[in-house]
PDB file of C-alpha atoms in Angstrom:
ATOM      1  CA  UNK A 237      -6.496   1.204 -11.913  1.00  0.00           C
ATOM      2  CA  UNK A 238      -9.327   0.556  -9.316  1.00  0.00           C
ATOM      3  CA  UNK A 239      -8.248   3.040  -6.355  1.00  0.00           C
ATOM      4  CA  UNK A 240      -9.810   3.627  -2.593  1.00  0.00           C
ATOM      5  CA  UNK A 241      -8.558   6.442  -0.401  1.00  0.00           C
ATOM      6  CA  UNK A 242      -9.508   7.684   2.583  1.00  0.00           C
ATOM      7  CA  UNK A 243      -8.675  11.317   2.133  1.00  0.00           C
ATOM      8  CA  UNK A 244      -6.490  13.948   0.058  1.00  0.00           C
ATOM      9  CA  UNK A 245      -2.249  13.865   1.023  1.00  0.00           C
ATOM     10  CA  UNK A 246      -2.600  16.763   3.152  1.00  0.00           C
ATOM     11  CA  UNK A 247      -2.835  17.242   7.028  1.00  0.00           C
ATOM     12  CA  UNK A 248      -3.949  14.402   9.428  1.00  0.00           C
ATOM     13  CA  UNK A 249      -3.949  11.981   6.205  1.00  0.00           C
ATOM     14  CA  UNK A 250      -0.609  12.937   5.318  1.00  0.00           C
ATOM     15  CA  UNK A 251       0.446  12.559   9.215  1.00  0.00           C
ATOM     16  CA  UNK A 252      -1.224   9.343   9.325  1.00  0.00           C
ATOM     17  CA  UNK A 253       0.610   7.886   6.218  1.00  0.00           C
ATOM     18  CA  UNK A 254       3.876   9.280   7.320  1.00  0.00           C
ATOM     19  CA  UNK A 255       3.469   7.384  10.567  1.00  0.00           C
ATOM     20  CA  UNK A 256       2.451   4.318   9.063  1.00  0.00           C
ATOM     21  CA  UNK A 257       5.700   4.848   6.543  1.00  0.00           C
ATOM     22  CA  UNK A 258       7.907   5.005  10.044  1.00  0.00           C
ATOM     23  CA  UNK A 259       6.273   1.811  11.510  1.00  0.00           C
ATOM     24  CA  UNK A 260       4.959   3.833  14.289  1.00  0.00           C
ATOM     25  CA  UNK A 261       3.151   0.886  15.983  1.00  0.00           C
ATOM     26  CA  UNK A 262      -0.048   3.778  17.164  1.00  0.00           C
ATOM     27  CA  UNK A 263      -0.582   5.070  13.293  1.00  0.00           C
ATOM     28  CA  UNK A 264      -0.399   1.523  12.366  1.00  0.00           C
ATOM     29  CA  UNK A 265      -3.359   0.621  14.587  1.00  0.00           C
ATOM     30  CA  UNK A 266      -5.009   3.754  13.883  1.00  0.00           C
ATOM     31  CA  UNK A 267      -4.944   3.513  10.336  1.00  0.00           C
ATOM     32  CA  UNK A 268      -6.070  -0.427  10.406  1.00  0.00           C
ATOM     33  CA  UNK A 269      -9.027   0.717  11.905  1.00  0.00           C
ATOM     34  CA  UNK A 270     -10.017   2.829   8.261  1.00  0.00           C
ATOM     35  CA  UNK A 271      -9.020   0.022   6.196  1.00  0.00           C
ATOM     36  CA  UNK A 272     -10.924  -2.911   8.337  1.00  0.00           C
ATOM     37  CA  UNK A 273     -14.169  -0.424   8.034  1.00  0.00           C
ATOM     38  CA  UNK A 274     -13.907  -0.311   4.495  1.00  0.00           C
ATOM     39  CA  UNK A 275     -13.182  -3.862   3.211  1.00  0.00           C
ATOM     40  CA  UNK A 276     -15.809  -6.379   1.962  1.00  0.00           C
ATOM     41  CA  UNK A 277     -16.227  -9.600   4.034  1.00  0.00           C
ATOM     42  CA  UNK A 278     -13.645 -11.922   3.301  1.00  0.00           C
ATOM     43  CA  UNK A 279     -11.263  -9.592   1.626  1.00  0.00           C
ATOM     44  CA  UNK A 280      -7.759 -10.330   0.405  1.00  0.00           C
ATOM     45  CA  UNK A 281      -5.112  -7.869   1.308  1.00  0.00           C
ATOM     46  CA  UNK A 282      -1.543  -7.723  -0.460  1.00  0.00           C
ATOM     47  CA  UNK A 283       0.852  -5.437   1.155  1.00  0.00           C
ATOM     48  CA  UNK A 284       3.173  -3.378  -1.125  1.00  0.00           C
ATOM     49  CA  UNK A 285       6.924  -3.900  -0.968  1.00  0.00           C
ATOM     50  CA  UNK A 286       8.978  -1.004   0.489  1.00  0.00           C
ATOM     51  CA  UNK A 287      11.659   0.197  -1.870  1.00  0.00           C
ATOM     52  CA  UNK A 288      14.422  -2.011  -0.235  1.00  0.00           C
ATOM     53  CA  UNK A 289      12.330  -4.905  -1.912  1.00  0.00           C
ATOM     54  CA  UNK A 290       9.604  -6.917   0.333  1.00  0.00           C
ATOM     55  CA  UNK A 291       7.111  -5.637   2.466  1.00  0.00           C
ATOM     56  CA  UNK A 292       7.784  -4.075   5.882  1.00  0.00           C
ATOM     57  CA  UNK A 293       5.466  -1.661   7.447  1.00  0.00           C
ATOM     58  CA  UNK A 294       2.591  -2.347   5.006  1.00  0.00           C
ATOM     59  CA  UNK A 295       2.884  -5.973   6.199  1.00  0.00           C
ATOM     60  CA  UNK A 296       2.719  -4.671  10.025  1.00  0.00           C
ATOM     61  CA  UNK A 297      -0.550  -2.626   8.516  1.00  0.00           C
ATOM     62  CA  UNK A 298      -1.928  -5.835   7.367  1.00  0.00           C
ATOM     63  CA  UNK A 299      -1.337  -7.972  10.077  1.00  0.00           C
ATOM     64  CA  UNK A 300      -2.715  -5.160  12.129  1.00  0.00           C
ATOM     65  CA  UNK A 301      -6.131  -5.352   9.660  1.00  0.00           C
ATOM     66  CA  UNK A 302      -5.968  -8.809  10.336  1.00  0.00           C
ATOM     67  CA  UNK A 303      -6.696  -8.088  14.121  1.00  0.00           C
ATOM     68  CA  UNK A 304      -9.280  -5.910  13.459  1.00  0.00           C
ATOM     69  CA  UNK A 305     -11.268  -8.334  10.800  1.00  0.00           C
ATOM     70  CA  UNK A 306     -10.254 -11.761  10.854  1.00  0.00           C
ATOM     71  CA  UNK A 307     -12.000 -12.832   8.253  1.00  0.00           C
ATOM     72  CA  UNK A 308      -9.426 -10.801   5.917  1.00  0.00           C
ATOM     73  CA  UNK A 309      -6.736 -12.887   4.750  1.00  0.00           C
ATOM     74  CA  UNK A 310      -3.176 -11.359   4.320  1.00  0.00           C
ATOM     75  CA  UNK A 311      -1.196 -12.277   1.107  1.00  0.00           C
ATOM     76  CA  UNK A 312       2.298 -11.124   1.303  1.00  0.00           C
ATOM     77  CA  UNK A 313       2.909 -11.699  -2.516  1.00  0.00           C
ATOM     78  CA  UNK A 314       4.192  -9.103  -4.112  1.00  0.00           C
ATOM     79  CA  UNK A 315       8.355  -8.166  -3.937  1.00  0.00           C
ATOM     80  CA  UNK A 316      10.574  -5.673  -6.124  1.00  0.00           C
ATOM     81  CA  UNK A 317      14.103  -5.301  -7.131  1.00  0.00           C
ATOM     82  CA  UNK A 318      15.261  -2.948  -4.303  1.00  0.00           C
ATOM     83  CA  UNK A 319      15.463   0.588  -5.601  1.00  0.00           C
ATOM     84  CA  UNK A 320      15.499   4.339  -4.985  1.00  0.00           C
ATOM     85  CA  UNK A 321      12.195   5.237  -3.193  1.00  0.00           C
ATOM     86  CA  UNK A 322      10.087   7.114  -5.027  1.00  0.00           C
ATOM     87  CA  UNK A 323      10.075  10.247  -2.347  1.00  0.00           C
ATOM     88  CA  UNK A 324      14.089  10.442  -3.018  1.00  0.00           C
ATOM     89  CA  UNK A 325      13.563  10.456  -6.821  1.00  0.00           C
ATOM     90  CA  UNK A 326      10.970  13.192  -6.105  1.00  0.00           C
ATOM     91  CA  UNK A 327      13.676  14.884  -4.039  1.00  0.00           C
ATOM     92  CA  UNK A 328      16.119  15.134  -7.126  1.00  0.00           C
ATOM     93  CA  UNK A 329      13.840  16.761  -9.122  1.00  0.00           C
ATOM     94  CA  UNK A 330      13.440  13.103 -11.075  1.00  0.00           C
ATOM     95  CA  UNK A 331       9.866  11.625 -12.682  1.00  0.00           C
ATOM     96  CA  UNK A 332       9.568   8.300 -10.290  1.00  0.00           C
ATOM     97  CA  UNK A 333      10.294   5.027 -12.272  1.00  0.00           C
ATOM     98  CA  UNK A 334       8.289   2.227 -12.084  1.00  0.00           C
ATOM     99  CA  UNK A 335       9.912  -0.383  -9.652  1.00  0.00           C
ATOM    100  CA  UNK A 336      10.282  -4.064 -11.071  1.00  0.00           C
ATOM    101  CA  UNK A 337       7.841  -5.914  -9.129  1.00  0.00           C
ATOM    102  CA  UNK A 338       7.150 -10.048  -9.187  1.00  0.00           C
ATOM    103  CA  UNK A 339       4.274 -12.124  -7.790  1.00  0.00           C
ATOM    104  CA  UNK A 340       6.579 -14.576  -4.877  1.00  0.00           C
ATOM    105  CA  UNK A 341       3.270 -16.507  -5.141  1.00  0.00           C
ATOM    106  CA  UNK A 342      -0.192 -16.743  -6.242  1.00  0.00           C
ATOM    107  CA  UNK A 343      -1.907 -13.993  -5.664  1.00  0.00           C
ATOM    108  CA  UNK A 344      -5.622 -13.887  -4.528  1.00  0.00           C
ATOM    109  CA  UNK A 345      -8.312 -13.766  -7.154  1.00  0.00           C
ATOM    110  CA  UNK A 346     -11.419 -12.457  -5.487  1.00  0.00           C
ATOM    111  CA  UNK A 347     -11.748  -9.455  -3.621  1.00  0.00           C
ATOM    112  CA  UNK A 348      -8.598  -8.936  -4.002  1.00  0.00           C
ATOM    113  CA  UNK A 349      -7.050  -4.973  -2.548  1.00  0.00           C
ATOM    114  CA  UNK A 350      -3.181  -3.661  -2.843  1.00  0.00           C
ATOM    115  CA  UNK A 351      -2.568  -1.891   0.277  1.00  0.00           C
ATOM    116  CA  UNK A 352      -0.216   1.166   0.969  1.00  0.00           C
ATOM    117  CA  UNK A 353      -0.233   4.372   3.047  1.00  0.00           C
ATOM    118  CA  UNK A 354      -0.241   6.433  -0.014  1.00  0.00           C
ATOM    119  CA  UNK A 355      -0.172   6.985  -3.621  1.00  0.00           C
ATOM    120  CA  UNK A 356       1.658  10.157  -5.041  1.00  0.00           C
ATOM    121  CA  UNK A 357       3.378   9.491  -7.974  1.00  0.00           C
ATOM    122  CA  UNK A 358       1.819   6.091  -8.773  1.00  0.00           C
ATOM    123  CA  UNK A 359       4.980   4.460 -10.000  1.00  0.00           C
ATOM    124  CA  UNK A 360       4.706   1.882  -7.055  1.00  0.00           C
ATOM    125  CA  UNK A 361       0.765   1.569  -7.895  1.00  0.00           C
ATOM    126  CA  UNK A 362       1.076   1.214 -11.390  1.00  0.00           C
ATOM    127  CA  UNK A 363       3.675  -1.221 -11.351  1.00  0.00           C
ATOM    128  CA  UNK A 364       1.720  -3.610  -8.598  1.00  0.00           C
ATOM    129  CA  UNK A 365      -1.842  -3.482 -10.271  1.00  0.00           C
ATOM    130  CA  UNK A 366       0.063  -4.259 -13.153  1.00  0.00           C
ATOM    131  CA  UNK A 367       0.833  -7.610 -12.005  1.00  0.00           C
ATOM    132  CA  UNK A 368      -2.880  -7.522 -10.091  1.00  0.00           C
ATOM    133  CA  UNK A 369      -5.441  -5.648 -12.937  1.00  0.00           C
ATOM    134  CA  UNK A 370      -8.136  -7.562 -11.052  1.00  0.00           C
ATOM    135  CA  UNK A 371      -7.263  -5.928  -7.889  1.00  0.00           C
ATOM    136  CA  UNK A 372      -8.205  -2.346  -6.212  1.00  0.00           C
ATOM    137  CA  UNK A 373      -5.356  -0.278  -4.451  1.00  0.00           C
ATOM    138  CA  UNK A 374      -6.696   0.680  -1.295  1.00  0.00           C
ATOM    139  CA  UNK A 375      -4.437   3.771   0.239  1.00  0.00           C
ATOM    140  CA  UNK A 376      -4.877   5.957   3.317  1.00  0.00           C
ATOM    141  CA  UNK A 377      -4.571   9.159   1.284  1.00  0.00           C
ATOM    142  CA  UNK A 378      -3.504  10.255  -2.784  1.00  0.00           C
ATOM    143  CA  UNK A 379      -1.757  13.525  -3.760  1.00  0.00           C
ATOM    144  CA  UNK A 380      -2.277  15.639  -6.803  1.00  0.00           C
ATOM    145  CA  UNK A 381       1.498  15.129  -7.605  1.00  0.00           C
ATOM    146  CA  UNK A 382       1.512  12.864 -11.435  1.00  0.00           C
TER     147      UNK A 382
END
């Protein structure tokens, strides 16, 4: 798995991902402004589905990347059974399972990047680049926590 983060889960990174998580329409915009620095020109970006099964906030992220570079094209493409989040799992003392994701479509070939605020048990990630092993999950921040 191919992975860009901005920073360690800890402090303004955590912060930042936690406000992205919430939809706070500010830490959206903020954190756009990371991603749209680091992409390539004419970069592909697939938002990962939420736990309740499609993309939500990651899609807002996207669509906010989108004003920032619009040469990036947005491919909402990837869905999931709904499921227990990942965090609650963690919560319960439980190993995170792998959600059951699908392609809804096509997805992008070249320069192709997963997007999510973070990765920290890499359940999510796993299961997305599994569908996507030509693509690099790009994530505001990563935690120790596997």
């Amino acid at each position: 798995m191919k992975i860009v983060s901005f920073g360690r889960y800890a402090g303004v990174m955590r912060e930042l991902a936690h406000a992205v998580k919430e939809g706070d329409e500010e830490g959206i915009r903020y954190a756009a402004r990371y991603y749209a620095a680091a992409l390539p020109e004419n970069a592909a970006i697939v938002p990962m589905p939420s736990h309740m099964g499609r993309a939500t906030t990651i899609l807002a992220l996207a669509d906010a990347i989108r004003d920032e570079r619009p040469d990036v094209k947005v491919c909402d493409c990837l869905a999931c059974e709904p499921h227990m989040s990942s965090y609650a799992q963690k919560q319960l003392g439980w190993t995170p399972e792998p959600p059951r994701m699908r392609l809804l479509s096509r997805p992008p070939r070249r320069r192709a990047f997963i997007i999510d605020n973070c990765a920290c048990s890499f359940a999510t990630a796993g299961a997305a680049t599994a569908l996507m092993p030509f693509a690099t999950l790009m994530v505001l921040a990563v935690s120790n926590w596997r």
